[in-house]
XYZ file of C-alpha atoms in Angstrom:
738
model
C 238.981 -39.448 252.646
C 240.480 -42.886 252.655
C 241.025 -45.586 250.094
C 238.114 -47.947 249.603
C 239.946 -50.730 247.806
C 243.400 -52.020 246.951
C 242.591 -52.197 243.246
C 244.805 -50.414 240.739
C 243.367 -47.003 240.024
C 243.894 -46.983 236.268
C 244.234 -50.509 234.807
C 244.272 -51.124 231.074
C 240.843 -51.644 229.449
C 240.029 -55.244 228.352
C 240.471 -55.873 224.627
C 237.125 -57.609 224.014
C 233.702 -58.105 225.562
C 234.643 -61.623 226.672
C 237.779 -60.245 228.304
C 235.547 -58.105 230.514
C 234.326 -61.341 232.118
C 237.838 -62.489 232.934
C 238.579 -62.805 236.630
C 234.937 -62.944 237.722
C 233.817 -65.804 239.940
C 230.830 -67.944 238.772
C 228.236 -65.862 240.635
C 229.698 -62.554 239.502
C 229.758 -63.862 235.936
C 226.087 -64.783 236.298
C 225.355 -61.185 237.263
C 227.428 -59.824 234.381
C 225.701 -61.911 231.727
C 222.093 -61.527 232.957
C 221.356 -58.450 230.846
C 217.625 -58.751 230.193
C 214.691 -58.527 232.545
C 214.686 -57.933 236.299
C 217.779 -59.037 238.220
C 218.235 -58.985 242.000
C 221.762 -59.340 243.364
C 221.972 -60.145 247.076
C 225.554 -59.213 247.842
C 227.209 -59.654 251.220
C 229.919 -57.356 252.514
C 233.195 -57.681 250.616
C 231.801 -59.952 247.915
C 232.689 -57.701 244.971
C 229.256 -56.268 244.162
C 230.650 -53.117 242.543
C 232.939 -55.271 240.439
C 230.009 -57.448 239.389
C 227.681 -54.626 238.343
C 230.328 -52.508 236.599
C 231.492 -55.557 234.629
C 227.819 -56.282 233.860
C 227.333 -52.834 232.348
C 230.694 -52.929 230.553
C 230.046 -56.397 229.128
C 226.657 -55.281 227.817
C 228.177 -52.174 226.215
C 231.216 -53.941 224.756
C 229.033 -56.774 223.389
C 226.731 -54.270 221.683
C 223.717 -55.281 223.780
C 223.502 -52.003 225.710
C 224.099 -48.511 224.368
C 226.141 -46.459 226.874
C 223.807 -43.460 226.828
C 220.783 -45.670 227.520
C 222.101 -46.926 230.859
C 221.519 -45.122 234.165
C 223.383 -46.505 237.181
C 222.220 -45.049 240.486
C 223.890 -45.153 243.875
C 223.763 -43.156 247.113
C 226.960 -41.108 247.444
C 228.964 -38.934 245.078
C 232.063 -40.912 246.022
C 230.445 -44.212 245.019
C 229.115 -42.703 241.781
C 232.561 -41.311 240.951
C 234.199 -44.652 241.640
C 231.643 -46.401 239.425
C 232.235 -43.984 236.535
C 235.975 -44.477 236.896
C 235.680 -48.262 236.777
C 233.400 -48.113 233.754
C 235.913 -45.934 231.900
C 238.636 -48.433 232.756
C 236.498 -51.217 231.304
C 235.913 -49.334 228.066
C 232.334 -48.259 228.859
C 232.679 -44.483 228.970
C 229.455 -42.567 228.448
C 227.352 -44.503 230.949
C 225.577 -42.236 233.418
C 226.453 -43.147 237.043
C 224.823 -40.748 239.483
C 223.155 -40.439 242.845
C 219.351 -40.296 242.931
C 219.523 -36.589 243.732
C 222.062 -35.823 241.017
C 220.084 -37.663 238.323
C 216.820 -36.026 239.412
C 218.368 -32.551 239.582
C 219.773 -32.917 236.074
C 216.328 -33.887 234.731
C 214.563 -31.167 236.724
C 216.889 -28.462 235.389
C 216.369 -29.674 231.821
C 212.579 -30.034 231.921
C 211.629 -27.148 234.224
C 211.277 -24.494 231.458
C 209.103 -26.890 229.429
C 207.014 -28.368 232.243
C 206.692 -25.399 234.601
C 208.096 -22.324 232.861
C 210.521 -19.674 233.993
C 213.699 -20.180 235.980
C 213.989 -23.079 238.376
C 214.015 -22.039 242.063
C 217.357 -21.795 243.804
C 218.514 -24.943 245.593
C 219.527 -24.377 249.236
C 222.532 -26.375 250.414
C 221.612 -26.353 254.121
C 218.051 -26.192 255.344
C 218.806 -25.719 259.041
C 218.636 -21.892 258.866
C 215.242 -22.115 257.181
C 214.041 -24.407 259.973
C 215.340 -21.893 262.530
C 213.412 -19.126 260.768
C 210.296 -21.326 260.712
C 210.656 -21.916 264.460
C 210.940 -18.152 265.046
C 207.811 -17.565 262.969
C 205.977 -20.146 265.102
C 207.437 -18.637 268.300
C 208.947 -22.002 269.202
C 212.387 -21.938 270.813
C 214.756 -24.684 269.683
C 218.262 -25.253 270.997
C 220.994 -26.360 268.607
C 220.347 -30.073 269.152
C 216.588 -29.714 268.727
C 217.104 -27.653 265.581
C 219.178 -30.450 264.058
C 216.663 -33.110 265.114
C 213.652 -31.178 263.793
C 215.454 -30.730 260.466
C 216.048 -34.484 260.276
C 212.373 -35.113 261.121
C 211.235 -32.858 258.266
C 213.586 -34.701 255.902
C 212.110 -38.035 257.017
C 208.577 -36.761 256.429
C 209.428 -35.612 252.920
C 211.207 -38.795 251.777
C 208.279 -40.850 253.081
C 205.951 -38.522 251.121
C 204.190 -37.323 254.273
C 202.587 -33.854 254.186
C 202.386 -31.709 257.347
C 198.717 -32.504 257.959
C 199.475 -36.248 258.012
C 202.690 -36.070 260.033
C 201.256 -37.016 263.430
C 199.588 -40.191 262.162
C 202.585 -41.201 260.025
C 205.093 -40.611 262.839
C 203.028 -42.645 265.288
C 202.691 -45.481 262.793
C 206.457 -45.510 262.192
C 207.280 -45.380 265.914
C 209.175 -42.104 265.542
C 210.520 -40.498 268.721
C 210.289 -36.879 267.650
C 212.279 -34.113 269.402
C 209.016 -32.212 270.025
C 205.327 -33.095 270.142
C 203.797 -34.231 266.871
C 201.593 -31.134 266.664
C 204.602 -28.824 267.038
C 206.614 -30.748 264.435
C 203.703 -30.541 261.999
C 203.431 -26.793 262.671
C 207.168 -26.291 262.100
C 207.072 -28.443 258.961
C 204.180 -26.407 257.534
C 205.894 -23.102 258.358
C 209.123 -24.362 256.786
C 207.307 -25.190 253.534
C 205.606 -21.771 253.546
C 208.957 -20.026 254.024
C 210.512 -21.900 251.093
C 207.668 -20.950 248.818
C 207.826 -17.338 249.921
C 211.564 -17.136 249.281
C 211.439 -19.044 245.999
C 213.830 -21.808 247.064
C 213.754 -25.605 247.162
C 215.648 -28.209 249.206
C 217.213 -31.542 248.213
C 214.061 -33.518 249.007
C 212.089 -31.132 246.779
C 214.356 -32.109 243.894
C 213.025 -35.666 244.104
C 209.441 -34.606 244.850
C 209.294 -32.128 241.968
C 210.842 -34.610 239.528
C 208.285 -37.218 240.611
C 205.513 -34.634 240.185
C 206.597 -33.680 236.650
C 206.980 -37.301 235.536
C 203.532 -38.131 236.938
C 201.755 -35.112 235.468
C 203.518 -34.728 232.124
C 203.283 -37.859 230.018
C 205.395 -36.282 227.281
C 208.245 -35.622 229.736
C 208.036 -39.150 231.143
C 208.157 -40.629 227.652
C 211.194 -38.514 226.774
C 213.053 -39.727 229.884
C 212.109 -43.349 229.198
C 213.254 -43.001 225.597
C 216.643 -41.855 226.894
C 217.124 -44.551 229.560
C 216.130 -48.153 228.896
C 218.332 -49.973 231.394
C 218.686 -49.233 235.114
C 221.103 -50.429 237.786
C 220.538 -49.466 241.447
C 223.284 -50.064 243.994
C 222.706 -50.204 247.793
C 219.048 -50.966 247.100
C 218.420 -51.743 250.777
C 218.767 -47.993 251.452
C 216.073 -46.837 249.022
C 213.386 -44.586 250.537
C 209.723 -44.660 249.427
C 210.271 -41.417 247.500
C 213.309 -42.795 245.668
C 211.421 -46.004 244.885
C 208.583 -43.953 243.398
C 211.038 -42.033 241.209
C 212.597 -45.303 240.036
C 209.165 -46.678 239.119
C 208.420 -43.564 237.056
C 211.743 -43.872 235.262
C 210.968 -47.499 234.420
C 207.354 -47.146 233.331
C 206.023 -50.535 232.282
C 209.477 -51.959 231.493
C 211.505 -54.346 233.636
C 215.141 -53.997 232.549
C 216.245 -53.330 236.105
C 219.142 -54.700 238.145
C 219.154 -54.009 241.885
C 221.988 -54.806 244.283
C 221.832 -54.836 248.053
C 222.165 -56.574 251.391
C 219.374 -56.363 253.956
C 221.940 -57.007 256.682
C 223.551 -53.647 255.909
C 220.388 -51.560 256.352
C 221.572 -48.890 258.797
C 219.782 -45.724 257.653
C 216.151 -46.431 258.539
C 216.071 -43.176 260.546
C 216.293 -41.354 257.187
C 213.389 -43.315 255.688
C 215.454 -46.108 254.097
C 213.860 -49.543 254.146
C 215.001 -52.992 252.952
C 211.421 -53.901 252.059
C 211.883 -52.925 248.415
C 214.845 -55.314 248.175
C 213.136 -58.129 250.059
C 209.904 -57.731 248.066
C 211.642 -57.574 244.681
C 210.779 -61.162 243.789
C 207.117 -60.511 244.672
C 206.959 -57.459 242.415
C 208.946 -59.209 239.678
C 208.044 -62.951 239.810
C 210.316 -63.776 236.885
C 213.380 -62.080 238.339
C 216.831 -63.636 238.288
C 218.227 -63.703 241.834
C 221.957 -64.117 242.377
C 223.610 -64.405 245.790
C 227.200 -63.237 246.243
C 228.681 -64.797 249.396
C 232.382 -65.206 248.541
C 234.067 -62.613 250.736
C 237.283 -61.320 249.131
C 237.816 -58.550 251.664
C 238.204 -60.111 255.094
C 240.076 -63.021 256.642
C 238.158 -66.113 257.826
C 238.540 -64.905 261.405
C 236.839 -61.566 260.697
C 234.161 -63.244 258.575
C 233.473 -65.766 261.345
C 232.718 -62.962 263.799
C 230.525 -61.173 261.231
C 228.535 -64.336 260.565
C 228.195 -64.909 264.301
C 226.696 -61.450 264.807
C 224.018 -62.085 262.206
C 223.334 -65.615 263.435
C 221.857 -64.066 266.588
C 219.762 -61.495 264.699
C 215.983 -61.474 264.496
C 213.414 -59.973 262.181
C 212.754 -59.961 258.480
C 216.193 -58.783 257.408
C 217.760 -61.522 259.533
C 215.634 -64.140 257.799
C 217.400 -63.203 254.553
C 220.935 -62.984 255.937
C 223.829 -64.197 253.824
C 226.422 -66.590 255.255
C 229.737 -65.225 254.017
C 232.611 -67.514 253.014
C 236.057 -65.955 253.210
C 238.323 -66.378 250.193
C 241.421 -65.058 251.968
C 244.180 -66.869 253.869
C 243.800 -67.066 257.652
C 244.790 -64.042 259.691
C 244.982 -63.004 263.343
C 241.998 -63.505 265.604
C 239.787 -60.541 266.496
C 241.168 -58.941 269.624
C 238.993 -57.970 272.608
C 240.266 -55.515 275.228
C 238.638 -54.088 278.335
C 239.787 -50.757 279.773
C 238.956 -49.018 283.038
C 237.830 -45.766 281.377
C 237.491 -44.039 277.998
C 240.760 -42.049 278.099
C 242.611 -45.297 278.826
C 240.794 -46.969 275.941
C 241.809 -44.184 273.551
C 245.404 -44.186 274.786
C 245.588 -47.976 274.417
C 244.337 -47.780 270.830
C 246.763 -44.945 270.032
C 249.741 -46.905 271.353
C 248.775 -49.970 269.324
C 248.362 -47.826 266.230
C 251.754 -46.225 266.829
C 253.254 -49.713 266.960
C 251.489 -50.783 263.763
C 252.757 -47.742 261.863
C 256.272 -48.278 263.206
C 256.084 -51.872 261.944
C 255.238 -50.712 258.422
C 251.427 -50.582 258.268
C 250.437 -47.425 256.316
C 248.451 -44.973 258.421
C 245.817 -44.760 255.675
C 245.106 -48.481 256.158
C 244.059 -48.039 259.797
C 240.703 -46.792 261.087
C 239.113 -46.131 264.454
C 235.328 -46.466 264.253
C 232.834 -45.385 266.906
C 229.066 -45.092 267.345
C 228.762 -41.312 267.756
C 230.790 -38.397 266.445
C 231.196 -37.092 269.995
C 233.557 -39.990 270.727
C 236.166 -38.725 268.264
C 237.652 -35.979 270.460
C 239.232 -38.414 272.923
C 240.874 -40.320 270.070
C 242.067 -37.158 268.345
C 243.898 -36.165 271.533
C 245.301 -39.661 272.126
C 246.615 -39.963 268.567
C 248.127 -36.492 268.710
C 249.848 -37.396 271.985
C 251.236 -40.526 270.308
C 252.477 -38.548 267.281
C 250.087 -40.318 264.894
C 248.647 -38.375 261.912
C 244.895 -38.746 261.522
C 241.998 -37.523 259.416
C 238.433 -37.092 260.562
C 235.995 -38.490 258.033
C 233.069 -36.179 257.551
C 235.248 -33.093 258.031
C 236.216 -30.748 255.181
C 235.991 -32.487 251.823
C 239.246 -33.148 249.986
C 238.637 -30.927 246.968
C 237.383 -28.106 249.231
C 240.679 -27.876 251.121
C 242.499 -24.588 250.436
C 245.781 -26.285 249.504
C 243.990 -28.625 247.062
C 242.106 -25.762 245.425
C 245.380 -23.811 245.011
C 247.155 -26.896 243.637
C 244.315 -27.492 241.185
C 244.584 -23.906 239.929
C 248.385 -24.173 239.658
C 248.157 -27.406 237.641
C 245.547 -25.896 235.327
C 247.753 -22.869 234.749
C 250.767 -25.070 234.034
C 248.706 -27.126 231.578
C 247.811 -23.964 229.656
C 251.036 -21.987 229.834
C 253.660 -24.505 230.970
C 255.655 -24.104 227.790
C 256.815 -20.739 229.069
C 257.532 -21.910 232.614
C 261.207 -22.562 233.369
C 260.104 -24.631 236.377
C 259.076 -27.373 233.949
C 262.236 -27.316 231.798
C 263.701 -30.408 233.459
C 260.393 -32.264 233.850
C 260.511 -35.188 231.424
C 257.137 -36.794 232.132
C 253.763 -36.072 233.716
C 254.668 -37.120 237.305
C 257.793 -34.961 237.279
C 255.755 -32.036 235.908
C 253.238 -32.432 238.737
C 255.995 -32.660 241.334
C 257.628 -29.526 239.901
C 254.361 -27.547 239.987
C 253.371 -28.728 243.456
C 256.829 -28.039 244.889
C 255.843 -24.397 244.565
C 252.763 -25.126 246.690
C 254.636 -26.802 249.550
C 255.159 -30.403 248.408
C 258.554 -31.924 249.232
C 259.957 -35.402 248.483
C 259.965 -36.268 252.190
C 257.058 -35.637 254.576
C 257.367 -33.372 257.595
C 257.503 -35.295 260.867
C 254.615 -35.492 263.291
C 251.049 -34.352 262.707
C 249.272 -31.022 262.601
C 248.304 -28.618 259.834
C 251.675 -28.725 258.042
C 251.544 -32.505 257.755
C 247.881 -32.413 256.620
C 248.700 -29.961 253.813
C 251.632 -32.103 252.703
C 249.460 -35.236 252.694
C 246.908 -33.521 250.447
C 249.569 -32.568 247.911
C 251.212 -35.995 248.153
C 247.863 -37.583 247.293
C 247.804 -35.556 244.045
C 251.383 -36.607 243.225
C 250.472 -40.257 243.786
C 247.375 -39.902 241.613
C 249.500 -38.482 238.787
C 251.821 -41.491 238.978
C 248.916 -43.980 238.781
C 247.313 -41.997 235.974
C 250.513 -42.033 233.919
C 251.061 -45.760 234.478
C 247.643 -46.444 232.957
C 247.689 -43.869 230.156
C 251.023 -43.714 228.404
C 251.566 -40.282 226.924
C 249.001 -38.590 229.181
C 249.482 -34.838 229.420
C 249.045 -32.328 232.185
C 245.784 -31.278 230.521
C 244.534 -34.883 230.712
C 245.297 -34.984 234.423
C 243.551 -31.650 235.017
C 240.470 -33.023 233.246
C 240.605 -36.084 235.517
C 240.849 -33.832 238.581
C 237.917 -31.712 237.348
C 235.750 -34.807 237.080
C 236.851 -36.137 240.454
C 236.204 -32.759 242.088
C 232.690 -32.701 240.668
C 232.038 -36.161 242.105
C 234.057 -35.570 245.301
C 236.019 -38.716 244.373
C 239.134 -38.015 246.405
C 242.510 -39.755 246.131
C 244.066 -41.426 249.153
C 245.359 -39.242 251.989
C 247.831 -40.699 254.479
C 246.559 -40.661 258.058
C 244.587 -42.877 260.416
C 240.866 -42.476 259.726
C 238.532 -41.527 262.573
C 234.919 -42.136 261.578
C 231.478 -42.962 262.865
C 230.132 -46.371 261.914
C 227.499 -44.764 259.697
C 230.080 -42.756 257.720
C 232.345 -45.824 257.343
C 229.789 -47.646 255.197
C 231.301 -48.570 251.821
C 234.911 -48.257 253.007
C 237.503 -50.772 254.191
C 240.910 -50.844 255.884
C 243.590 -53.399 256.723
C 243.201 -52.703 260.443
C 240.025 -51.573 262.208
C 239.601 -50.545 265.849
C 235.958 -50.719 266.971
C 235.807 -48.491 270.039
C 233.197 -48.185 272.767
C 231.488 -51.540 272.195
C 229.462 -51.271 275.419
C 225.828 -51.411 276.429
C 224.365 -47.934 276.035
C 226.585 -47.243 273.054
C 226.244 -50.493 271.109
C 223.243 -50.657 271.073
C 222.774 -46.955 271.683
C 220.760 -46.122 274.791
C 217.781 -44.690 272.903
C 217.291 -47.841 270.798
C 214.228 -49.311 272.508
C 212.191 -51.362 270.041
C 213.204 -54.728 268.603
C 213.602 -53.106 265.178
C 215.897 -50.413 266.566
C 217.993 -52.948 268.460
C 218.409 -55.056 265.316
C 219.520 -52.019 263.324
C 222.193 -51.403 265.972
C 223.350 -55.016 265.525
C 223.571 -54.462 261.773
C 225.582 -51.294 262.411
C 228.134 -53.304 264.396
C 228.140 -55.892 261.584
C 229.006 -53.118 259.111
C 231.848 -52.044 261.382
C 233.252 -55.564 261.692
C 233.145 -56.115 257.923
C 235.233 -52.979 257.259
C 238.344 -54.878 258.424
C 240.463 -56.794 255.940
C 243.027 -58.389 258.238
C 243.033 -57.194 261.844
C 240.114 -56.296 264.050
C 240.320 -54.850 267.566
C 237.181 -54.449 269.673
C 237.334 -52.567 272.955
C 235.168 -51.134 275.687
C 235.619 -49.074 278.842
C 234.079 -49.839 282.227
C 233.651 -46.129 283.035
C 233.489 -42.830 281.186
C 236.257 -41.032 283.054
C 239.071 -41.939 285.466
C 237.722 -42.541 288.948
C 234.106 -42.958 287.836
C 232.117 -45.991 288.941
C 232.953 -48.946 286.641
C 229.341 -49.832 285.875
C 229.497 -50.577 282.163
C 229.559 -53.966 280.497
C 230.426 -55.177 276.995
C 227.738 -55.065 274.321
C 225.161 -57.843 274.387
C 225.938 -58.331 270.690
C 229.222 -59.989 271.680
C 227.537 -62.516 273.988
C 228.357 -65.991 272.791
C 231.009 -64.677 270.423
C 233.842 -63.512 272.634
C 235.329 -66.280 274.777
C 234.013 -66.381 278.312
C 230.666 -64.791 277.398
C 228.512 -67.915 277.188
C 227.642 -70.524 274.596
C 228.440 -69.697 270.990
C 225.388 -69.059 268.851
C 224.836 -69.906 265.208
C 226.887 -71.864 262.727
C 230.557 -71.064 262.231
C 231.473 -69.770 258.810
C 233.602 -71.967 256.596
C 237.238 -71.574 257.565
C 236.356 -69.682 260.724
C 238.046 -70.073 264.084
C 237.260 -68.973 267.622
C 238.196 -65.418 268.503
C 240.817 -64.936 271.214
C 240.037 -62.715 274.170
C 242.661 -60.417 275.502
C 241.699 -58.502 278.548
C 242.345 -58.281 282.213
C 241.878 -61.760 283.660
C 244.549 -62.077 286.327
C 246.369 -65.089 287.725
C 246.257 -65.971 291.413
C 249.545 -64.199 292.032
C 248.247 -60.984 290.560
C 250.141 -61.165 287.271
C 248.397 -60.631 283.928
C 247.116 -63.695 282.095
C 248.041 -63.751 278.403
C 250.307 -61.567 276.350
C 249.437 -57.954 275.947
C 247.408 -57.640 279.169
C 247.311 -54.101 280.513
C 247.178 -53.379 284.253
C 243.760 -52.336 285.537
C 243.760 -48.927 287.178
C 243.089 -49.135 290.919
C 241.243 -45.832 291.319
C 237.573 -46.379 292.077
C 236.386 -43.088 293.590
C 235.255 -40.130 291.446
C 238.027 -37.707 290.465
C 237.566 -34.464 292.412
C 239.129 -31.020 292.199
C 241.950 -30.822 294.752
C 241.038 -27.171 295.415
C 237.219 -27.003 295.647
C 236.287 -30.695 295.723
C 233.927 -30.617 292.685
C 233.681 -33.860 290.657
C 235.763 -33.568 287.485
C 234.688 -34.858 284.061
C 236.462 -32.594 281.528
C 239.605 -34.227 280.073
C 241.724 -31.076 280.566
C 240.576 -30.658 284.172
C 241.265 -34.340 284.860
C 244.868 -33.811 283.778
C 245.238 -30.894 286.190
C 243.108 -32.542 288.912
C 241.452 -29.172 289.479
C 238.788 -26.982 287.894
C 239.993 -24.587 285.216
C 238.768 -21.610 287.249
C 240.329 -22.739 290.529
C 243.645 -21.060 291.472
C 246.812 -22.804 290.335
C 249.775 -23.515 292.584
C 252.018 -24.116 289.585
C 255.776 -23.605 289.916
C 256.239 -21.038 287.122
C 259.989 -21.676 286.949
C 259.525 -25.427 286.471
C 256.793 -24.787 283.881
C 259.018 -22.419 281.896
C 261.940 -24.875 281.931
C 259.621 -27.717 280.882
C 258.336 -25.685 277.919
C 261.897 -24.787 276.874
C 262.933 -28.446 277.143
C 259.866 -29.513 275.159
C 260.680 -27.135 272.301
C 264.175 -28.632 272.051
C 262.777 -32.174 272.005
C 260.294 -31.203 269.295
C 263.012 -29.664 267.124
C 265.252 -32.697 267.441
C 262.467 -35.160 266.614
C 260.926 -32.988 263.887
C 257.408 -33.179 265.348
C 254.978 -30.636 266.824
C 255.591 -29.721 270.462
C 252.244 -31.107 271.645
C 253.342 -34.577 270.517
C 255.989 -34.490 273.252
C 253.603 -33.288 275.981
C 250.501 -31.104 275.757
C 250.369 -27.769 277.609
C 247.888 -29.242 280.095
C 250.239 -32.111 280.906
C 253.153 -29.718 281.446
C 250.946 -27.618 283.717
C 249.969 -30.705 285.693
C 253.639 -31.656 286.092
C 254.574 -28.144 287.192
C 251.729 -28.124 289.731
C 252.532 -31.505 291.286
C 256.369 -31.389 290.827
C 256.799 -35.202 290.989
C 259.871 -36.574 292.731
C 260.022 -40.090 291.231
C 258.773 -42.274 288.375
C 255.767 -43.422 290.377
C 254.501 -39.886 291.007
C 255.181 -38.842 287.408
C 253.353 -41.869 285.993
C 250.214 -40.936 287.954
C 249.836 -37.692 285.988
C 247.287 -38.100 283.127
C 249.035 -37.690 279.780
C 252.226 -39.418 280.909
C 251.932 -42.940 279.568
C 254.454 -45.754 279.787
C 256.110 -44.821 276.485
C 256.586 -41.174 277.428
C 257.716 -42.095 280.927
C 260.454 -44.305 279.490
C 261.461 -41.738 276.892
C 261.233 -38.461 278.785
C 260.919 -39.372 282.474
C 264.557 -38.815 283.448
C 264.654 -35.334 281.892
C 261.316 -34.278 283.395
C 262.266 -35.435 286.901
C 265.636 -33.691 286.602
C 263.903 -30.409 285.657
C 261.471 -30.798 288.558
C 264.423 -31.362 290.914
C 266.184 -28.248 289.624
C 269.016 -30.116 287.934
C 270.494 -29.077 284.592
C 269.253 -30.850 281.466
C 270.963 -30.755 278.080
C 269.284 -28.239 275.780
C 267.724 -26.162 278.582
C 269.263 -22.838 279.643
C 272.302 -23.543 277.473
C 271.041 -23.401 273.883
C 270.401 -26.364 271.669
């Protein structure tokens, strides 16, 4: 996980209701004080929507207008719900329910099931993909892994759009769905899946919403009990509401209208799951007397980033585009967005890694840097490039923070210390909560100084360091807080998966980056076929891809780097071109479209334009690789595409002509370098790179530089030693101890 904001984690609660309004801009204050009737907040990226709605709830509670237990705030992720609960506690509005749609529905379903249905509620399955596989087997339909995932997603779409198996074919055709199988087969699989669930007495996450809707529709007494509990509703990210979620919201409301919705049609990027901005855009039609407030003051991004974001939307079409918000940056000017073209994807990843290495060396925290891409498959190249550059990273969407083994062990250790710490000599010298936490976690592997480099050891240390940092923030806000108080805070955060900050560059898909922000953002692979994705065919699909890029751009606070590669792999035909979404926005791509945002300035292109004499034009230009023919195995002649094979310039299965003596000396030298620098050995050179060196045995800098994995930085740092080993000369630390 990564930090979403720069705000203090545990500020002091305001003294009075009026103090809750302090620091809000005029539009945010309008949101906070509009406490009766329907309210629609159209909030652009970075405009402080969470601040506005949490202060709205807190002001209502502190002023005695709203009772905490009567308010239900709904959002779409556990992280967002946890953050909202935390902010409300900080504002003195503890007791307000802030949940996801599924969490709120599940809580109600568990409570009312014995009364409305009788008996024990069916077991909830965490992952439905095995059930879909079993349904396919029952139907004698063979699905590969990709089809299995796609069919599962198609069933989820059908359920959130309230489509039964018999109606699937018509509904899918009407929605323009491109199903992984024929409509008849999907309907058959969907029906078999539902039969299997019933036979096994289990339900899935979509059933939680469907069953809650069914009970509220059929049992008037249950509906009245829920409506007596909750009289005031707030819905965040309203542009992502599905028809099923909208129906549940309507049943919660009944004939009342104390509803505040917040959203931005320009950030609708989940239509493939059934989300639609229509509910947001039609809000005024359904509620003619609604108060509508537009938040356009962008506190997140510099004018230069905002200018590019506005330019992207200025070229958009469709209904969502008709309601776009023109953002106005409230921050001082910053650097221009940076555009870079690379010959191939490995070069693009290496270029980003080297820039990131430089940023970290200059003092930018790794946790404030992100690399965002369109598909998860793109991450592997960047993982390797960052590892080669000695940059720690974390893959968003991987194992959740509180599920990590070291975090679970630390949590248990802290709980034990809270209960029995009085008898623990380890805590004798701990004078306050942070020192107690440091003392306990030192037994789990935390040290005052981080281990160098990346890898599993560094990742474990970062997890523990995040808990130490959280304890310090917690103590600063709550004087006299005890270890038991901190454990209670961790219990609540674990339940909501509200993780503290972990140091490391974030690698994430654009979809998973929604709701987050960083000081520096690298948008990778901004090419046709990837942005927009190749399978986006209709106008609606193309516009959603544009909005996805807009979301990526607006994640950046200060620096934004956009890049693309002309080919997938070294030696491939350079047939790609930059995304059409950048036409008219990056210099040299045609006339600029749309109105510039206030305070905006033209973006500066950095790429590979070359002067007449062949030298690079502009600072930071990187030489274009000359290779134009496909890379082929030097043994059998087969075209190479795998990154490891490209380093060796041969197929994995082809015989190696490696000089075993050179390879052994290189490995011994690498171990010494790793020990001296305190980083993992692969950060010096990977095994594949050492093998490639030992196979080619370069004689000079030029030959060494041609080996994939030997960049300019490593050539300058290690080139002399490597060439000496290849030539059979003695090198300090090899064959003579270290």
